[in-house]
Short mmCIF file of C-alpha atoms in Angstrom, two decimals:
data_model
loop_
_atom_site.label_atom_id
_atom_site.label_comp_id
_atom_site.label_asym_id
_atom_site.label_seq_id
_atom_site.Cartn_x
_atom_site.Cartn_y
_atom_site.Cartn_z
CA MET A 1 -12.02 84.81 -87.02
CA ILE A 2 -12.28 82.64 -83.94
CA ASN A 3 -15.71 82.21 -82.46
CA PRO A 4 -15.55 83.06 -78.66
CA LYS A 5 -18.35 80.62 -77.88
CA SER A 6 -16.42 77.72 -79.47
CA VAL A 7 -13.34 78.59 -77.45
CA MET A 8 -15.32 78.68 -74.22
CA ALA A 9 -16.90 75.32 -75.00
CA ILE A 10 -13.46 73.68 -75.55
CA VAL A 11 -12.09 75.15 -72.33
CA PHE A 12 -15.12 73.97 -70.34
CA ARG A 13 -14.79 70.39 -71.66
CA ALA A 14 -11.08 70.37 -70.77
CA MET A 15 -11.85 71.46 -67.22
CA LEU A 16 -14.42 68.65 -66.85
CA VAL A 17 -11.89 66.03 -68.06
CA ALA A 18 -9.24 67.36 -65.67
CA CYS A 19 -11.65 67.31 -62.75
CA PHE A 20 -12.71 63.74 -63.53
CA TRP A 21 -9.14 62.44 -63.53
CA SER A 22 -8.29 64.37 -60.38
CA VAL A 23 -11.20 62.82 -58.46
CA SER A 24 -10.34 59.30 -59.67
CA CYS A 25 -6.72 59.66 -58.60
CA ASN A 26 -7.71 60.99 -55.17
CA LEU A 27 -10.07 58.05 -54.64
CA THR A 28 -7.33 55.60 -55.59
CA LEU A 29 -4.72 57.20 -53.34
CA ALA A 30 -7.20 57.44 -50.45
CA GLY A 31 -7.13 53.63 -50.09
CA PRO A 32 -10.04 51.30 -49.23
CA PRO A 33 -13.48 52.61 -48.42
CA ALA A 34 -14.47 53.40 -44.86
CA ASN A 35 -16.19 50.03 -44.22
CA ALA A 36 -13.11 48.05 -45.39
CA LYS A 37 -10.87 50.16 -43.14
CA GLN A 38 -13.20 49.46 -40.22
CA GLN A 39 -13.02 45.70 -40.85
CA THR A 40 -9.21 45.86 -40.88
CA ASN A 41 -9.11 47.77 -37.60
CA THR A 42 -11.54 45.27 -36.00
CA ALA A 43 -9.41 42.30 -37.05
CA ALA A 44 -6.27 43.96 -35.67
CA ALA A 45 -7.98 44.68 -32.36
CA ALA A 46 -9.17 41.07 -32.11
CA ALA A 47 -5.64 39.83 -32.72
CA VAL A 48 -4.36 41.99 -29.87
CA ALA A 49 -7.22 41.02 -27.54
CA THR A 50 -6.84 37.22 -28.07
CA PRO A 51 -4.24 35.98 -25.54
CA THR A 52 -1.55 33.57 -26.67
CA PRO A 53 -2.15 30.17 -25.04
CA PRO A 54 0.48 29.52 -22.35
CA ALA A 55 3.18 27.00 -23.17
CA GLU A 56 2.73 23.64 -21.44
CA GLN A 57 4.97 23.45 -18.40
CA PRO A 58 7.26 20.40 -18.26
CA ALA A 59 6.88 18.04 -15.32
CA PRO A 60 9.23 18.93 -12.47
CA THR A 61 12.36 16.79 -12.24
CA PRO A 62 12.27 14.72 -9.05
CA ARG A 63 14.96 15.96 -6.65
CA VAL A 64 15.89 12.61 -5.14
CA ARG A 65 18.64 9.98 -5.31
CA ALA A 66 17.84 6.28 -5.31
CA TYR A 67 20.35 3.50 -4.66
CA LEU A 68 19.17 -0.01 -5.57
CA PHE A 69 20.82 -3.34 -4.75
CA ARG A 70 20.50 -6.83 -6.19
CA GLY A 71 20.64 -9.99 -4.11
CA ALA A 72 23.03 -12.94 -4.36
CA MET A 73 23.70 -13.87 -8.00
CA GLY A 74 21.91 -10.62 -8.73
CA PRO A 75 22.56 -10.43 -12.49
CA ILE A 76 20.57 -13.68 -12.80
CA PHE A 77 17.98 -13.65 -10.01
CA SER A 78 17.48 -9.96 -9.10
CA ARG A 79 16.96 -8.41 -12.51
CA GLY A 80 13.81 -6.74 -11.24
CA MET A 81 16.08 -4.20 -9.57
CA ASP A 82 17.50 -3.33 -12.99
CA ARG A 83 14.02 -2.86 -14.43
CA LEU A 84 12.96 -0.69 -11.51
CA THR A 85 16.12 1.40 -11.87
CA SER A 86 15.38 1.98 -15.55
CA ARG A 87 11.83 3.09 -14.78
CA LEU A 88 13.07 5.55 -12.17
CA GLN A 89 15.61 6.97 -14.61
CA GLU A 90 12.88 7.38 -17.25
CA VAL A 91 10.94 9.73 -14.93
CA GLY A 92 14.02 11.78 -14.03
CA VAL A 93 15.13 10.18 -10.75
CA GLN A 94 18.87 9.88 -10.16
CA ALA A 95 19.05 6.12 -9.70
CA ASP A 96 21.63 3.36 -10.06
CA VAL A 97 21.77 -0.34 -9.23
CA ASN A 98 24.66 -2.25 -7.68
CA GLU A 99 25.63 -5.60 -6.20
CA PHE A 100 25.08 -5.95 -2.45
CA THR A 101 28.75 -6.95 -2.08
CA ILE A 102 29.87 -3.32 -2.55
CA CYS A 103 27.25 -1.93 -0.17
CA ARG A 104 29.64 0.08 2.00
CA ILE A 105 31.55 1.43 -1.00
CA VAL A 106 28.34 2.84 -2.48
CA ALA A 107 27.34 4.19 0.95
CA ALA A 108 30.64 6.10 1.15
CA ARG A 109 29.90 7.60 -2.28
CA ALA A 110 26.38 8.51 -1.14
CA ILE A 111 27.82 10.38 1.85
CA ARG A 112 30.03 12.46 -0.45
CA GLU A 113 27.14 13.15 -2.83
CA TYR A 114 24.83 14.17 -0.01
CA LYS A 115 27.36 16.60 1.44
CA GLU A 116 27.81 18.20 -2.00
CA ASP A 117 24.08 18.32 -2.77
CA PRO A 118 21.74 17.14 0.03
CA LEU A 119 18.87 15.45 -1.84
CA PRO A 120 16.39 13.00 -0.28
CA ILE A 121 17.81 9.47 -0.27
CA VAL A 122 15.91 6.29 -1.22
CA LEU A 123 17.30 2.79 -0.66
CA ILE A 124 15.76 -0.31 -2.29
CA GLY A 125 17.06 -3.86 -2.12
CA HIS A 126 15.99 -7.41 -2.95
CA SER A 127 17.11 -10.39 -0.86
CA MET A 128 20.68 -9.71 0.28
CA GLY A 129 20.20 -6.30 -1.33
CA GLY A 130 17.51 -5.64 1.29
CA LEU A 131 19.97 -6.51 4.04
CA CYS A 132 22.43 -4.12 2.37
CA SER A 133 19.84 -1.31 2.31
CA VAL A 134 19.44 -1.42 6.08
CA ILE A 135 23.23 -1.54 6.60
CA PHE A 136 23.54 1.38 4.17
CA ALA A 137 20.98 3.39 6.19
CA ASP A 138 22.91 2.72 9.40
CA VAL A 139 26.17 3.91 7.79
CA LEU A 140 24.40 7.17 6.94
CA ARG A 141 23.04 7.39 10.49
CA GLN A 142 26.61 7.47 11.78
CA GLU A 143 27.13 10.56 9.60
CA ASN A 144 23.86 12.19 10.81
CA ILE A 145 22.36 11.85 7.32
CA PRO A 146 18.60 11.13 7.12
CA VAL A 147 17.17 8.51 4.78
CA SER A 148 13.78 9.43 3.33
CA LEU A 149 12.63 5.95 2.29
CA VAL A 150 13.90 2.36 2.62
CA ILE A 151 12.16 -0.49 0.78
CA THR A 152 13.24 -4.09 1.40
CA ILE A 153 11.86 -6.78 -0.93
CA ASP A 154 11.97 -10.25 0.66
CA PRO A 155 15.19 -9.42 2.48
CA ALA A 156 17.49 -12.01 4.04
CA HIS A 157 16.61 -13.34 7.51
CA ALA A 158 19.78 -11.76 8.91
CA THR A 159 18.60 -8.22 8.08
CA GLU A 160 19.05 -5.94 11.09
CA ASN A 161 16.56 -3.51 12.63
CA VAL A 162 15.55 -0.29 10.88
CA PRO A 163 17.77 2.53 12.23
CA LEU A 164 16.29 5.68 13.70
CA ASN A 165 17.38 8.00 10.85
CA VAL A 166 14.92 6.35 8.40
CA GLU A 167 11.80 8.43 7.82
CA ARG A 168 9.74 5.79 5.96
CA PHE A 169 10.25 2.03 5.87
CA ILE A 170 8.36 -0.60 3.86
CA ASN A 171 9.06 -4.34 3.95
CA ILE A 172 7.44 -6.63 1.34
CA PHE A 173 8.32 -10.23 2.12
CA LEU A 174 7.39 -13.91 2.25
CA SER A 175 7.62 -15.11 5.83
CA ASP A 176 7.98 -18.76 4.75
CA SER A 177 10.75 -18.04 2.24
CA VAL A 178 14.07 -19.81 2.75
CA LEU A 179 16.06 -17.48 0.50
CA GLY A 180 14.48 -14.33 1.93
CA GLY A 181 11.81 -14.16 4.60
CA GLY A 182 13.27 -11.32 6.65
CA ASP A 183 10.55 -9.93 8.96
CA VAL A 184 12.36 -6.65 9.60
CA VAL A 185 11.40 -4.60 12.65
CA ALA A 186 12.43 -1.11 13.75
CA GLU A 187 14.83 -0.14 16.50
CA PRO A 188 13.20 0.75 19.85
CA GLY A 189 12.21 4.40 19.86
CA TYR A 190 11.67 4.51 16.09
CA GLN A 191 9.47 7.52 15.20
CA GLY A 192 9.21 7.11 11.42
CA HIS A 193 6.54 5.54 9.23
CA TYR A 194 6.57 1.73 9.16
CA ALA A 195 4.61 -0.78 7.09
CA SER A 196 5.20 -4.53 6.70
CA TYR A 197 3.48 -6.76 4.11
CA ASP A 198 3.69 -10.55 4.27
CA LEU A 199 2.65 -12.16 0.96
CA LYS A 200 3.06 -15.79 1.99
CA ASP A 201 -0.61 -16.55 1.18
CA HIS A 202 -0.08 -15.40 -2.41
CA LYS A 203 1.11 -18.70 -3.82
CA GLU A 204 1.89 -17.10 -7.18
CA VAL A 205 4.63 -14.98 -5.57
CA THR A 206 8.11 -16.42 -5.03
CA HIS A 207 11.46 -15.10 -3.85
CA ILE A 208 12.59 -15.16 -7.49
CA ASN A 209 9.73 -13.09 -8.94
CA ILE A 210 8.73 -10.77 -6.09
CA ASP A 211 11.30 -8.18 -7.24
CA LYS A 212 9.88 -8.16 -10.79
CA MET A 213 6.22 -7.42 -10.07
CA ASP A 214 4.99 -4.42 -12.06
CA THR A 215 2.32 -3.66 -9.47
CA ILE A 216 5.00 -3.12 -6.84
CA HIS A 217 7.15 -1.14 -9.27
CA ASP A 218 4.22 1.11 -10.22
CA GLN A 219 3.57 2.09 -6.62
CA LEU A 220 7.25 2.56 -5.76
CA VAL A 221 7.92 4.78 -8.79
CA ASN A 222 4.93 6.97 -7.95
CA ALA A 223 5.97 7.28 -4.30
CA ILE A 224 9.57 8.17 -5.19
CA VAL A 225 8.56 10.74 -7.80
CA GLN A 226 6.28 12.39 -5.23
CA LEU A 227 9.03 12.32 -2.65
CA GLY A 228 11.23 14.36 -5.00
CA THR A 229 8.59 16.82 -6.23
CA THR A 230 5.94 17.39 -3.53
CA PRO A 231 6.16 17.83 0.24
CA MET A 232 4.63 14.94 2.17
CA GLN A 233 1.33 15.64 3.88
CA ILE A 234 1.99 14.28 7.36
CA LYS A 235 -0.82 14.84 9.83
CA GLY A 236 -1.45 13.34 13.24
CA ASP A 237 0.21 10.49 15.06
CA THR A 238 1.97 7.58 13.40
CA ALA A 239 0.95 3.95 13.95
CA PRO A 240 2.98 1.06 12.46
CA LEU A 241 1.24 -1.37 10.10
CA ARG A 242 1.85 -5.12 9.94
CA TYR A 243 -0.21 -7.08 7.41
CA LEU A 244 -0.60 -10.64 6.23
CA VAL A 245 -2.15 -9.82 2.85
CA PRO A 246 -5.09 -12.17 2.13
CA ALA A 247 -4.64 -14.48 -0.85
CA ASP A 248 -7.31 -12.87 -3.03
CA GLU A 249 -6.59 -9.26 -2.08
CA PRO A 250 -4.35 -6.85 -4.04
CA LEU A 251 -1.29 -5.30 -2.46
CA GLU A 252 -1.61 -1.62 -1.63
CA LEU A 253 1.48 -0.06 -0.11
CA TRP A 254 0.32 2.28 2.64
CA ASP A 255 3.02 4.22 4.48
CA SER A 256 1.72 3.89 8.04
CA GLY A 257 -1.45 4.11 10.08
CA ILE A 258 -3.19 7.07 11.63
CA PRO A 259 -5.53 6.78 14.63
CA GLN A 260 -9.14 7.87 14.43
CA PHE A 261 -11.71 7.77 17.19
CA ALA A 262 -15.02 6.01 16.69
CA ARG A 263 -18.24 7.94 16.94
CA ALA A 264 -21.67 6.70 17.92
CA GLY A 265 -22.95 4.29 15.29
CA ASP A 266 -19.56 3.65 13.69
CA THR A 267 -18.61 0.14 12.57
CA LEU A 268 -15.40 -1.15 10.98
CA GLN A 269 -17.22 -1.48 7.67
CA ARG A 270 -18.46 2.11 7.85
CA LEU A 271 -14.96 3.37 8.65
CA ALA A 272 -13.48 1.27 5.84
CA THR A 273 -15.94 2.77 3.35
CA ALA A 274 -15.41 6.33 4.59
CA ASN A 275 -11.62 6.02 4.33
CA HIS A 276 -11.58 4.05 1.03
CA VAL A 277 -9.69 1.09 2.47
CA PRO A 278 -10.58 -2.62 2.50
CA LEU A 279 -12.23 -4.02 5.60
CA TRP A 280 -9.46 -6.56 6.16
CA SER A 281 -6.94 -3.73 6.56
CA LEU A 282 -8.88 -2.47 9.58
CA THR A 283 -9.54 -5.85 11.15
CA GLN A 284 -5.83 -6.74 11.02
CA ALA A 285 -4.51 -3.33 12.06
CA ASN A 286 -6.81 -3.25 15.07
CA LYS A 287 -6.98 -7.00 15.83
CA LEU A 288 -10.77 -6.96 15.75
CA PRO A 289 -13.34 -9.17 14.01
CA ASP A 290 -15.35 -7.73 11.12
CA ASP A 291 -18.51 -7.30 13.19
CA ALA A 292 -16.89 -6.03 16.38
CA PRO A 293 -19.02 -3.35 18.11
CA LEU A 294 -17.20 -0.04 18.46
CA ILE A 295 -17.45 2.18 21.51
CA PRO A 296 -17.61 5.97 20.94
CA GLY A 297 -14.10 7.31 21.46
CA GLN A 298 -12.45 3.95 20.73
CA ARG A 299 -9.06 4.33 18.96
CA ILE A 300 -9.03 2.76 15.49
CA VAL A 301 -5.93 2.67 13.28
CA ILE A 302 -6.58 3.56 9.63
CA PRO A 303 -3.93 2.83 6.94
CA ARG A 304 -2.88 5.90 4.98
CA HIS A 305 -0.72 7.20 2.17
CA LEU A 306 1.45 10.19 3.08
CA MET A 307 0.61 11.47 -0.41
CA PRO A 308 -3.00 11.07 -1.60
CA VAL A 309 -3.37 8.39 -4.27
CA ALA A 310 -5.38 10.80 -6.45
CA GLU A 311 -2.30 13.02 -6.80
CA GLN A 312 0.02 10.23 -7.88
CA PRO A 313 1.32 10.77 -11.42
CA ALA A 314 0.95 8.17 -14.16
CA THR A 315 4.52 7.09 -14.71
CA THR A 316 4.48 4.65 -17.60
CA THR A 317 2.09 2.56 -19.62
CA ALA A 318 2.81 -0.28 -17.21
CA ALA A 319 0.67 1.50 -14.61
CA ALA A 320 -2.30 1.60 -16.97
CA GLU A 321 -1.77 -2.04 -17.90
CA ALA A 322 -1.63 -2.99 -14.22
CA ALA A 323 -4.89 -1.17 -13.57
CA LYS A 324 -6.48 -3.04 -16.47
CA ARG A 325 -5.21 -6.35 -15.12
CA SER A 326 -6.72 -5.58 -11.70
CA THR A 327 -10.21 -6.02 -13.20
CA THR A 328 -9.40 -9.25 -15.02
CA PRO A 329 -8.82 -12.51 -13.11
CA SER A 330 -5.43 -13.98 -13.88
CA PRO A 331 -4.50 -17.66 -13.76
CA ARG A 332 -2.67 -18.65 -10.63
CA SER A 333 0.49 -20.69 -10.73
CA SER A 334 2.14 -22.77 -8.05
CA ARG A 335 5.16 -21.40 -6.24
CA GLY A 336 8.39 -21.86 -8.18
CA GLU A 337 6.86 -22.22 -11.66
CA SER A 338 8.15 -20.04 -14.48
CA SER A 339 4.78 -18.35 -14.84
CA GLY A 340 5.27 -17.00 -11.33
CA GLU A 341 6.67 -13.76 -12.82
CA ARG A 342 3.19 -12.51 -13.49
CA SER A 343 2.60 -9.17 -11.81
CA SER A 344 0.35 -10.33 -9.01
CA PRO A 345 -0.94 -9.46 -6.51
CA ARG A 346 -2.44 -6.51 -8.33
CA THR A 347 -2.85 -2.86 -7.38
CA ARG A 348 -6.36 -1.69 -6.79
#
């Protein structure tokens, strides 16, 4: 005979075992405990809240065309134009270099290119290439095409006047040079920006190496890149600049001058410091001695960059090397020696 108490005891134990396994399974299927779930949710929220860093924007491509010209026997003596062309191409400028003998042929091509896609035009030439650049600009004038910038580097004496369609003109020359020496002036009524730099007192500079100077290239590349990427900041009247750069002073290529009016207590030195320009640039531009007393309201011409120097991009390592050289005295060589290809005068 079966004992009822024994049966009840067996049934009760079976129910306990079943309940135990049921609870274990439910805990397993329920997933991680509440605190683990909270940590997961917090991590997910942090991932959503953390913004993805923006991708670095590429530098804008300069929208400008540059036409460069060598001088006589250019493949031998004007190779600086090739180097400058390569540097412009490296920073995205549409640039090519040609012999001055095909000046008008290239000008005809430039007219077609401008009519298809009117980009700012830059013309640069050394020696006879400088003469070509001015002729080139005049050919474009006859087609009512503006020229944004013309740079002549020790151009030939026969170089004509700067035509009225040129917005900015810079001449870097040696007034006592036989092969170059062109002291180019503008046509009467010229309203653009004009700056002339005579380096005859820099005995380390010759007609053969002036086109190869890194310090000139650095400044020209920066100016051309800006021309194609950023509007020029043109304020106030324009005053032409004509400088004989002192022998121990670096060459800084200002675009033109702007008049300021002296206030009570002003001196040339005070104005030079306030405008971050060397004192000699004010004495020459205004034909005044260093210690000349200034009358309140007196008009004083200050050299300027149309684009602030602080905004100029670093183009290549050559710019950094040039800056480093500007703090280290370099040996000077006599005119005509092979060492004359050193990049001097230096940028500040």
